[in-house]
Amino acid sequence: MNEHLLFEKKEIYIHEQPKEELINGPLIEPEKIGGRLQILKNKNGSFLRFLPYGLENVVSDDWAFVVNNSVLTYSKDSNSGESCTFENKQNLNKYKHQFEFNELSSVRRIYQGYGIPCLVFMLTDGRTLPNLYFYKGGSKEFLQELSSYFVFKKDVTDPRLWYVQRQNSEQFKQSLYELSLFNEQRENVMKKFLNEPVQSTLLGFSKVTNILRDVIKPSESASKSQFYVNDFKLDIPNPGDDMSDLMDSLVSDNIHSVPNDGYEMVTKVDLGPMPTVDRGPPVQKEDLIFDKEGRLFNHERIKQMIFRGGIQNELRITLWKFLLNYYEWDSTAKSREQKRKIRVEDYFRMKLQWKSISDEQKNKFSLIKERENLIEKDVQRTDRTHPYFESDDNVHLVEMKDILMTYNMFNFDLGYVQGMSDLLAPIMVIMDNEVDSFWCFAGYMDKIESNFLMDQLNIKLQLSNLKALLEFFDSKFSHYLEKNESSNMYFCFRWILILFKREFSFPDINRLWEVLWTDSPCKNFHLLICISILLMKKDDIMTNNYGFNEILKFINDLSGRIDLEKTLKHAEGLFLQLQNFKNVPNNIYEIIGFPVTEKNEELIDESRLLIPRSSSRESSAKLSPSSSFKSLSFKKDDDSVEVLN
Amino acid sequence: MSSQTRSGSGGGGTASASRTCQFKLVLLGESSVGKSSLVLRFVKGQFHEFQESTIGAAFLTQTVQIDDTTVKFEIWDTAGQERYHSLAPMYYRGAQAAIVVYDISNKESFHKAQTWVKELQRQASPNIVIALAGNKLDLANKRAVSYEEAKQYADEHSLLFMETSAKTAANVMDIFTSIAKKLPKSDVNEQASRQSQNRSGVNVGGANQNQQGTSGCACK
């Protein structure tokens, strides 16, 4: 094989989280795939490989095609042409990972879960290897071993992250790089300096004093830039103005510094500290109070509780019907019974409409035939790893088709669009009943139908709103995306279209959706969730210098790796920051549905700074849907954004 | 074990006699014809019977060795449904290669493939290399599009053509390799020295998006 083993560390594990967990409950123990982590060398150079136990002696049969992160083994069978022989090894093979050293972009050493150290390798093309757990220790030693092949540089914002510094032959670039004044592509440095002297210089200065984060706010008009320092707004007439004044104004009491692992971390606070948000327990049966006519007496409080902690799994079958407009919140038991009767009749009436189309008729009804084909194909491949849909000839697959076909009759103008089956699947698992699933699905579609319209305008609007929010919360990252052709935020398309369905496990998506269905604490809260994930991951993107392709790949690959509770807390923290900050631009208020009339501006000025402290709760209640927070308490904490892992 | 093909993205640190070319390739075709499955087979050697539909787009990379040249494909896998058609130009813009996929057991998907070819020839880069893939060859007993018909169409429109099966892996490697062979690997000495400096995590792929409306590869 012409490979030389240079270094090996055994007892390394990959964790495979059980993909579908049926219940919310204690975390199911992940499957652990053990193996060895090797540094090897062949004629093309050095590379790193994780080799699962059991694959040690697998020699490629006829010819092996060693690729970036996997090995394909083909054998030429003279009778049947090319066929694959890896079927039996396939299960293990998917855990085999390797990359060439020149593909490594960064490595992070973290302590996950029970304090087991693990290494996370990120590559230049946007891939992230699964966490490699060092159960028997030795991650530090491994990094030390690696450091004989690379020049690692510790990231200034994240002391657990080392990125690979490449040798650069051109002296000029090299010197710039070693000074580390400029993070971005070196070719652009001078050009950028000429175009944006203020920003470039500040960026450079910020490196000299180590970090000066979030210095530059976006200029709201072409002629002047605004800098927010705490609550003071500085209007800078023109880029290129007196630099020393600007620096003086920035390096002032309004900036506090905290020691951070040998680096001095200078953080400019402009939105105030990120409030710490506590999440609550899921709603349980005991929390529901019905009056004597069966009205859910305390439904406002229940909604708040759902926002705060979700719903216990067994109770979802009841409460989702309220959240998805199957029943009115203030309905009586009797009216619900009547409503259900009508729902059942309506469903079967509409189902009969398409069921009764004869084959002959269908041949002359191309639109319905086309949609039926598409639905059938998608049903066959929607969440088939979930036990509820797993087996072939599964009655639930038939039900899924019937529900989607009936929805097509119910909303023929919209029809069936890919992504809908994703939205339906979790509802079916919870409802376990065709009619109820249909109407809950229809209620969900009412909320987000516009995501699926032909013109895609609503998706585009949401993406542009997302960009505006990002610009507000983190203009530096927003600027980075612009430079990397990603300002259309298209990499978030999947998140928004099907509301993170592909990003989370079933239990997590149940939780996330029920939180979103409460419409709390503001309009477009899902966009704050997007922002939250992006901010938690921005260092990965920026440190690795990812461009358009890599960003999309990186974001797609976050699927299954996002900590939902942490994200929900952080997103609510962002909301509270917006609520507390008084100089929020109107376009941001509009996105999250805060009133922007002058009258309200007064209220905002009085109340925002102190919310959610007790004295100002009442005034905030007048302003926005945040009234639902009256009974909740928050701790203020000087917390900074942490990187999720 | 007779031979081993070693591939890599080249560039940067390791000393390698071979050069590396980088191409953007996009997969297009009707929903559920097997675009993602072809890529998954090519990139990871895997096949999932129930490969989920692609929402938005996916990006993957894979390299093949052609003689002394390492060809790195940057592959854009797109969503197939008509509803998302308007997003496709974003992905085929600047692509040097495209695989238009249809399902040999589905006549309609072959028609759809033809409209994709038309669109590419009209709107994509003028020198784009287009391959037509008749996928699901494993379903030959349900064949609705004959080999001859597709081959004739491909010849008339100067397309590479192969019938493939992501499930059995038949012709999957071959179609990518054929494309790699057909792509112009221009002499790159100057480019090479310039671009190899960039590899310190700098996004070569992203930068190509703008630069390469025409032909030629990003060789290093």
Tab-separated table of N, CA, C and O in Angstrom, chain B residues 131-212:
chain	number	residue	atom	x	y	z
B	131	ALA	N	-22.806	16.147	-19.367
B	131	ALA	CA	-22.978	14.700	-19.477
B	131	ALA	C	-24.435	14.364	-19.173
B	131	ALA	O	-25.051	14.965	-18.296
B	132	LEU	N	-24.952	13.413	-19.918
B	132	LEU	CA	-26.310	12.945	-19.665
B	132	LEU	C	-26.195	11.586	-18.988
B	132	LEU	O	-25.486	10.699	-19.478
B	133	ALA	N	-26.860	11.454	-17.845
B	133	ALA	CA	-26.792	10.181	-17.119
B	133	ALA	C	-28.180	9.563	-17.042
B	133	ALA	O	-29.099	10.154	-16.481
B	134	GLY	N	-28.324	8.388	-17.638
B	134	GLY	CA	-29.569	7.635	-17.505
B	134	GLY	C	-29.442	6.751	-16.287
B	134	GLY	O	-28.874	5.661	-16.348
B	135	ASN	N	-29.956	7.228	-15.179
B	135	ASN	CA	-29.704	6.538	-13.910
B	135	ASN	C	-30.752	5.448	-13.657
B	135	ASN	O	-31.740	5.345	-14.362
B	136	LYS	N	-30.504	4.686	-12.617
B	136	LYS	CA	-31.348	3.552	-12.204
B	136	LYS	C	-31.274	2.407	-13.219
B	136	LYS	O	-32.272	1.761	-13.534
B	137	LEU	N	-30.069	2.177	-13.699
B	137	LEU	CA	-29.844	1.077	-14.625
B	137	LEU	C	-30.218	-0.269	-13.994
B	137	LEU	O	-30.546	-1.239	-14.681
B	138	ASP	N	-30.180	-0.301	-12.678
B	138	ASP	CA	-30.598	-1.523	-11.977
B	138	ASP	C	-32.082	-1.815	-12.180
B	138	ASP	O	-32.541	-2.925	-11.934
B	139	LEU	N	-32.831	-0.821	-12.632
B	139	LEU	CA	-34.256	-1.038	-12.902
B	139	LEU	C	-34.493	-1.279	-14.400
B	139	LEU	O	-35.529	-0.888	-14.942
B	140	ALA	N	-33.534	-1.912	-15.058
B	140	ALA	CA	-33.623	-2.084	-16.506
B	140	ALA	C	-34.895	-2.841	-16.920
B	140	ALA	O	-35.413	-2.651	-18.016
B	141	ASN	N	-35.403	-3.677	-16.018
B	141	ASN	CA	-36.634	-4.400	-16.370
B	141	ASN	C	-37.860	-3.487	-16.422
B	141	ASN	O	-38.907	-3.879	-16.918
B	142	LYS	N	-37.707	-2.275	-15.882
B	142	LYS	CA	-38.823	-1.317	-15.961
B	142	LYS	C	-38.475	-0.178	-16.915
B	142	LYS	O	-39.058	0.916	-16.849
B	143	ARG	N	-37.536	-0.431	-17.769
B	143	ARG	CA	-37.018	0.607	-18.654
B	143	ARG	C	-38.121	1.275	-19.470
B	143	ARG	O	-38.969	0.613	-20.061
B	144	ALA	N	-38.087	2.615	-19.494
B	144	ALA	CA	-39.055	3.359	-20.304
B	144	ALA	C	-38.346	4.207	-21.345
B	144	ALA	O	-38.981	4.754	-22.244
B	145	VAL	N	-37.042	4.348	-21.196
B	145	VAL	CA	-36.249	5.107	-22.173
B	145	VAL	C	-35.174	4.172	-22.714
B	145	VAL	O	-34.358	3.649	-21.950
B	146	SER	N	-35.182	3.969	-24.017
B	146	SER	CA	-34.210	3.025	-24.578
B	146	SER	C	-32.831	3.665	-24.634
B	146	SER	O	-32.690	4.895	-24.729
B	147	TYR	N	-31.831	2.820	-24.553
B	147	TYR	CA	-30.458	3.295	-24.634
B	147	TYR	C	-30.237	4.043	-25.939
B	147	TYR	O	-29.636	5.125	-25.970
B	148	GLU	N	-30.761	3.456	-27.029
B	148	GLU	CA	-30.519	4.027	-28.364
B	148	GLU	C	-31.092	5.442	-28.469
B	148	GLU	O	-30.445	6.345	-28.996
B	149	GLU	N	-32.295	5.575	-27.971
B	149	GLU	CA	-32.944	6.887	-28.061
B	149	GLU	C	-32.126	7.954	-27.333
B	149	GLU	O	-31.870	9.044	-27.853
B	150	ALA	N	-31.715	7.621	-26.126
B	150	ALA	CA	-30.959	8.589	-25.330
B	150	ALA	C	-29.594	8.855	-25.953
B	150	ALA	O	-29.126	9.995	-26.008
B	151	LYS	N	-28.984	7.789	-26.436
B	151	LYS	CA	-27.662	7.927	-27.052
B	151	LYS	C	-27.736	8.837	-28.277
B	151	LYS	O	-26.882	9.712	-28.476
B	152	GLN	N	-28.776	8.625	-29.055
B	152	GLN	CA	-28.937	9.454	-30.252
B	152	GLN	C	-29.114	10.923	-29.878
B	152	GLN	O	-28.499	11.814	-30.462
B	153	TYR	N	-29.954	11.144	-28.858
B	153	TYR	CA	-30.165	12.520	-28.400
B	153	TYR	C	-28.844	13.136	-27.923
B	153	TYR	O	-28.506	14.271	-28.261
B	154	ALA	N	-28.105	12.350	-27.163
B	154	ALA	CA	-26.838	12.850	-26.606
B	154	ALA	C	-25.865	13.198	-27.732
B	154	ALA	O	-25.205	14.242	-27.702
B	155	ASP	N	-25.785	12.317	-28.733
B	155	ASP	CA	-24.868	12.568	-29.845
B	155	ASP	C	-25.249	13.834	-30.600
B	155	ASP	O	-24.393	14.643	-30.962
B	156	GLU	N	-26.545	13.977	-30.815
B	156	GLU	CA	-27.002	15.162	-31.556
B	156	GLU	C	-26.660	16.453	-30.829
B	156	GLU	O	-26.492	17.508	-31.441
B	157	HIS	N	-26.619	16.364	-29.508
B	157	HIS	CA	-26.357	17.578	-28.737
B	157	HIS	C	-24.964	17.605	-28.115
B	157	HIS	O	-24.707	18.378	-27.189
B	158	SER	N	-24.098	16.762	-28.629
B	158	SER	CA	-22.698	16.715	-28.174
B	158	SER	C	-22.577	16.539	-26.662
B	158	SER	O	-21.825	17.262	-26.002
B	159	LEU	N	-23.318	15.606	-26.134
B	159	LEU	CA	-23.221	15.338	-24.704
B	159	LEU	C	-22.485	14.030	-24.480
B	159	LEU	O	-22.579	13.108	-25.290
B	160	LEU	N	-21.781	13.955	-23.388
B	160	LEU	CA	-21.310	12.651	-22.932
B	160	LEU	C	-22.546	11.882	-22.496
B	160	LEU	O	-23.488	12.468	-21.974
B	161	PHE	N	-22.537	10.581	-22.674
B	161	PHE	CA	-23.733	9.837	-22.254
B	161	PHE	C	-23.354	8.498	-21.653
B	161	PHE	O	-22.518	7.762	-22.187
B	162	MET	N	-23.962	8.192	-20.533
B	162	MET	CA	-23.805	6.872	-19.937
B	162	MET	C	-25.071	6.529	-19.178
B	162	MET	O	-25.741	7.407	-18.650
B	163	GLU	N	-25.361	5.246	-19.161
B	163	GLU	CA	-26.396	4.788	-18.243
B	163	GLU	C	-25.706	4.350	-16.954
B	163	GLU	O	-24.688	3.654	-16.994
B	164	THR	N	-26.256	4.768	-15.850
B	164	THR	CA	-25.576	4.573	-14.567
B	164	THR	C	-26.517	3.916	-13.557
B	164	THR	O	-27.730	3.892	-13.750
B	165	SER	N	-25.921	3.421	-12.516
B	165	SER	CA	-26.728	2.996	-11.374
B	165	SER	C	-26.005	3.375	-10.096
B	165	SER	O	-24.940	2.843	-9.801
B	166	ALA	N	-26.601	4.305	-9.372
B	166	ALA	CA	-25.994	4.670	-8.084
B	166	ALA	C	-26.080	3.492	-7.133
B	166	ALA	O	-25.239	3.318	-6.263
B	167	LYS	N	-27.090	2.658	-7.354
B	167	LYS	CA	-27.295	1.534	-6.448
B	167	LYS	C	-26.196	0.474	-6.595
B	167	LYS	O	-25.627	0.019	-5.613
B	168	THR	N	-25.898	0.098	-7.834
B	168	THR	CA	-24.859	-0.916	-8.042
B	168	THR	C	-23.499	-0.294	-8.310
B	168	THR	O	-22.512	-1.009	-8.417
B	169	ALA	N	-23.445	0.993	-8.446
B	169	ALA	CA	-22.223	1.750	-8.744
B	169	ALA	C	-21.827	1.673	-10.219
B	169	ALA	O	-20.821	2.260	-10.619
B	170	ALA	N	-22.625	1.006	-11.034
B	170	ALA	CA	-22.265	0.862	-12.441
B	170	ALA	C	-22.100	2.229	-13.105
B	170	ALA	O	-22.982	3.081	-13.030
B	171	ASN	N	-20.939	2.390	-13.723
B	171	ASN	CA	-20.636	3.579	-14.527
B	171	ASN	C	-20.565	4.894	-13.757
B	171	ASN	O	-20.392	5.945	-14.369
B	172	VAL	N	-20.707	4.840	-12.456
B	172	VAL	CA	-20.706	6.101	-11.707
B	172	VAL	C	-19.325	6.746	-11.768
B	172	VAL	O	-19.179	7.914	-12.141
B	173	MET	N	-18.320	5.945	-11.419
B	173	MET	CA	-16.964	6.478	-11.478
B	173	MET	C	-16.640	6.889	-12.907
B	173	MET	O	-16.020	7.927	-13.143
B	174	ASP	N	-17.084	6.074	-13.845
B	174	ASP	CA	-16.733	6.321	-15.248
B	174	ASP	C	-17.274	7.645	-15.764
B	174	ASP	O	-16.608	8.336	-16.514
B	175	ILE	N	-18.486	7.979	-15.361
B	175	ILE	CA	-19.044	9.203	-15.934
B	175	ILE	C	-18.288	10.420	-15.412
B	175	ILE	O	-17.994	11.355	-16.157
B	176	PHE	N	-17.911	10.374	-14.136
B	176	PHE	CA	-17.137	11.497	-13.602
B	176	PHE	C	-15.742	11.529	-14.233
B	176	PHE	O	-15.220	12.602	-14.559
B	177	THR	N	-15.170	10.341	-14.402
B	177	THR	CA	-13.836	10.289	-14.999
B	177	THR	C	-13.864	10.797	-16.439
B	177	THR	O	-12.977	11.538	-16.868
B	178	SER	N	-14.918	10.401	-17.172
B	178	SER	CA	-15.025	10.874	-18.560
B	178	SER	C	-15.113	12.384	-18.628
B	178	SER	O	-14.525	13.019	-19.505
B	179	ILE	N	-15.873	12.927	-17.706
B	179	ILE	CA	-15.985	14.391	-17.671
B	179	ILE	C	-14.616	14.995	-17.370
B	179	ILE	O	-14.175	15.936	-18.042
B	180	ALA	N	-13.952	14.431	-16.390
B	180	ALA	CA	-12.636	14.955	-16.004
B	180	ALA	C	-11.694	14.950	-17.193
B	180	ALA	O	-10.914	15.875	-17.405
B	181	LYS	N	-11.791	13.865	-17.998
B	181	LYS	CA	-10.901	13.775	-19.156
B	181	LYS	C	-11.222	14.830	-20.198
B	181	LYS	O	-10.351	15.328	-20.894
B	182	LYS	N	-12.505	15.125	-20.310
B	182	LYS	CA	-12.925	16.050	-21.363
B	182	LYS	C	-12.690	17.513	-20.998
B	182	LYS	O	-12.628	18.382	-21.869
B	183	LEU	N	-12.561	17.792	-19.723
B	183	LEU	CA	-12.387	19.175	-19.307
B	183	LEU	C	-11.009	19.681	-19.702
B	183	LEU	O	-10.032	18.941	-19.627
B	184	PRO	N	-10.942	20.915	-20.145
B	184	PRO	CA	-9.647	21.443	-20.579
B	184	PRO	C	-8.740	21.670	-19.383
B	184	PRO	O	-9.089	22.376	-18.446
B	185	LYS	N	-7.599	21.017	-19.433
B	185	LYS	CA	-6.644	21.226	-18.343
B	185	LYS	C	-5.481	22.030	-18.897
B	185	LYS	O	-4.470	21.495	-19.283
B	186	SER	N	-5.745	23.296	-18.949
B	186	SER	CA	-4.792	24.167	-19.619
B	186	SER	C	-3.481	24.215	-18.853
B	186	SER	O	-3.409	23.869	-17.688
B	187	ASP	N	-2.451	24.669	-19.575
B	187	ASP	CA	-1.155	24.748	-18.941
B	187	ASP	C	-1.197	25.814	-17.862
B	187	ASP	O	-1.746	26.877	-18.036
B	188	VAL	N	-0.590	25.472	-16.769
B	188	VAL	CA	-0.929	26.266	-15.612
B	188	VAL	C	0.250	26.758	-14.804
B	188	VAL	O	0.104	27.141	-13.667
B	189	ASN	N	1.433	26.740	-15.436
B	189	ASN	CA	2.608	27.038	-14.637
B	189	ASN	C	2.499	28.352	-13.875
B	189	ASN	O	2.771	28.417	-12.692
B	190	GLU	N	2.045	29.363	-14.589
B	190	GLU	CA	1.973	30.660	-13.923
B	190	GLU	C	0.919	30.666	-12.847
B	190	GLU	O	1.162	31.056	-11.724
B	191	GLN	N	-0.255	30.205	-13.279
B	191	GLN	CA	-1.363	30.128	-12.331
B	191	GLN	C	-0.958	29.332	-11.102
B	191	GLN	O	-1.257	29.695	-9.983
B	192	ALA	N	-0.252	28.245	-11.414
B	192	ALA	CA	0.061	27.329	-10.323
B	192	ALA	C	0.852	28.021	-9.224
B	192	ALA	O	0.509	27.926	-8.055
B	193	SER	N	1.876	28.733	-9.640
B	193	SER	CA	2.707	29.328	-8.602
B	193	SER	C	1.924	30.399	-7.857
B	193	SER	O	2.132	30.609	-6.674
B	194	ARG	N	1.031	31.051	-8.583
B	194	ARG	CA	0.297	32.102	-7.911
B	194	ARG	C	-0.734	31.532	-6.932
B	194	ARG	O	-0.811	31.910	-5.795
B	195	GLN	N	-1.480	30.568	-7.454
B	195	GLN	CA	-2.610	30.117	-6.648
B	195	GLN	C	-2.222	29.200	-5.508
B	195	GLN	O	-2.947	29.092	-4.538
B	196	SER	N	-1.078	28.547	-5.651
B	196	SER	CA	-0.727	27.638	-4.566
B	196	SER	C	-0.440	28.403	-3.285
B	196	SER	O	-0.410	27.841	-2.205
B	197	GLN	N	-0.238	29.683	-3.421
B	197	GLN	CA	0.008	30.483	-2.223
B	197	GLN	C	-1.276	30.682	-1.436
B	197	GLN	O	-1.253	31.038	-0.278
B	198	ASN	N	-2.342	30.455	-2.116
B	198	ASN	CA	-3.617	30.812	-1.534
B	198	ASN	C	-4.180	29.796	-0.577
B	198	ASN	O	-5.210	30.016	0.017
B	199	ARG	N	-3.537	28.679	-0.516
B	199	ARG	CA	-4.273	27.552	0.028
B	199	ARG	C	-4.381	27.572	1.544
B	199	ARG	O	-4.908	26.652	2.130
B	200	SER	N	-3.885	28.593	2.169
B	200	SER	CA	-3.952	28.591	3.625
B	200	SER	C	-5.377	28.842	4.082
B	200	SER	O	-5.688	29.782	4.771
B	201	GLY	N	-6.229	27.973	3.647
B	201	GLY	CA	-7.613	28.090	4.076
B	201	GLY	C	-8.364	29.134	3.289
B	201	GLY	O	-9.524	29.364	3.512
B	202	VAL	N	-7.690	29.755	2.370
B	202	VAL	CA	-8.389	30.753	1.588
B	202	VAL	C	-9.286	30.052	0.595
B	202	VAL	O	-8.942	29.015	0.042
B	203	ASN	N	-10.403	30.615	0.405
B	203	ASN	CA	-11.407	29.960	-0.386
B	203	ASN	C	-11.117	30.073	-1.865
B	203	ASN	O	-11.371	31.088	-2.482
B	204	VAL	N	-10.586	29.021	-2.398
B	204	VAL	CA	-10.314	29.025	-3.835
B	204	VAL	C	-11.614	28.841	-4.595
B	204	VAL	O	-11.895	29.511	-5.567
B	205	GLY	N	-12.429	27.935	-4.089
B	205	GLY	CA	-13.676	27.622	-4.781
B	205	GLY	C	-14.572	28.828	-4.903
B	205	GLY	O	-15.082	29.142	-5.955
B	206	GLY	N	-14.738	29.503	-3.810
B	206	GLY	CA	-15.636	30.647	-3.806
B	206	GLY	C	-15.162	31.700	-4.777
B	206	GLY	O	-15.930	32.291	-5.515
B	207	ALA	N	-13.857	31.894	-4.793
B	207	ALA	CA	-13.308	32.920	-5.657
B	207	ALA	C	-13.558	32.577	-7.118
B	207	ALA	O	-13.795	33.438	-7.939
B	208	ASN	N	-13.586	31.282	-7.386
B	208	ASN	CA	-13.786	30.875	-8.770
B	208	ASN	C	-15.142	31.264	-9.307
B	208	ASN	O	-15.329	31.400	-10.491
B	209	GLN	N	-16.064	31.371	-8.414
B	209	GLN	CA	-17.421	31.646	-8.846
B	209	GLN	C	-17.509	32.858	-9.753
B	209	GLN	O	-18.217	32.854	-10.740
B	210	ASN	N	-16.783	33.838	-9.355
B	210	ASN	CA	-16.848	35.050	-10.142
B	210	ASN	C	-15.977	34.973	-11.371
B	210	ASN	O	-16.361	35.361	-12.453
B	211	GLN	N	-14.803	34.452	-11.134
B	211	GLN	CA	-13.809	34.556	-12.176
B	211	GLN	C	-14.149	33.703	-13.383
B	211	GLN	O	-13.796	34.013	-14.485
B	212	GLN	N	-14.856	32.607	-13.123
B	212	GLN	CA	-14.911	31.639	-14.178
B	212	GLN	C	-16.252	31.516	-14.847
B	212	GLN	O	-16.954	30.537	-14.696
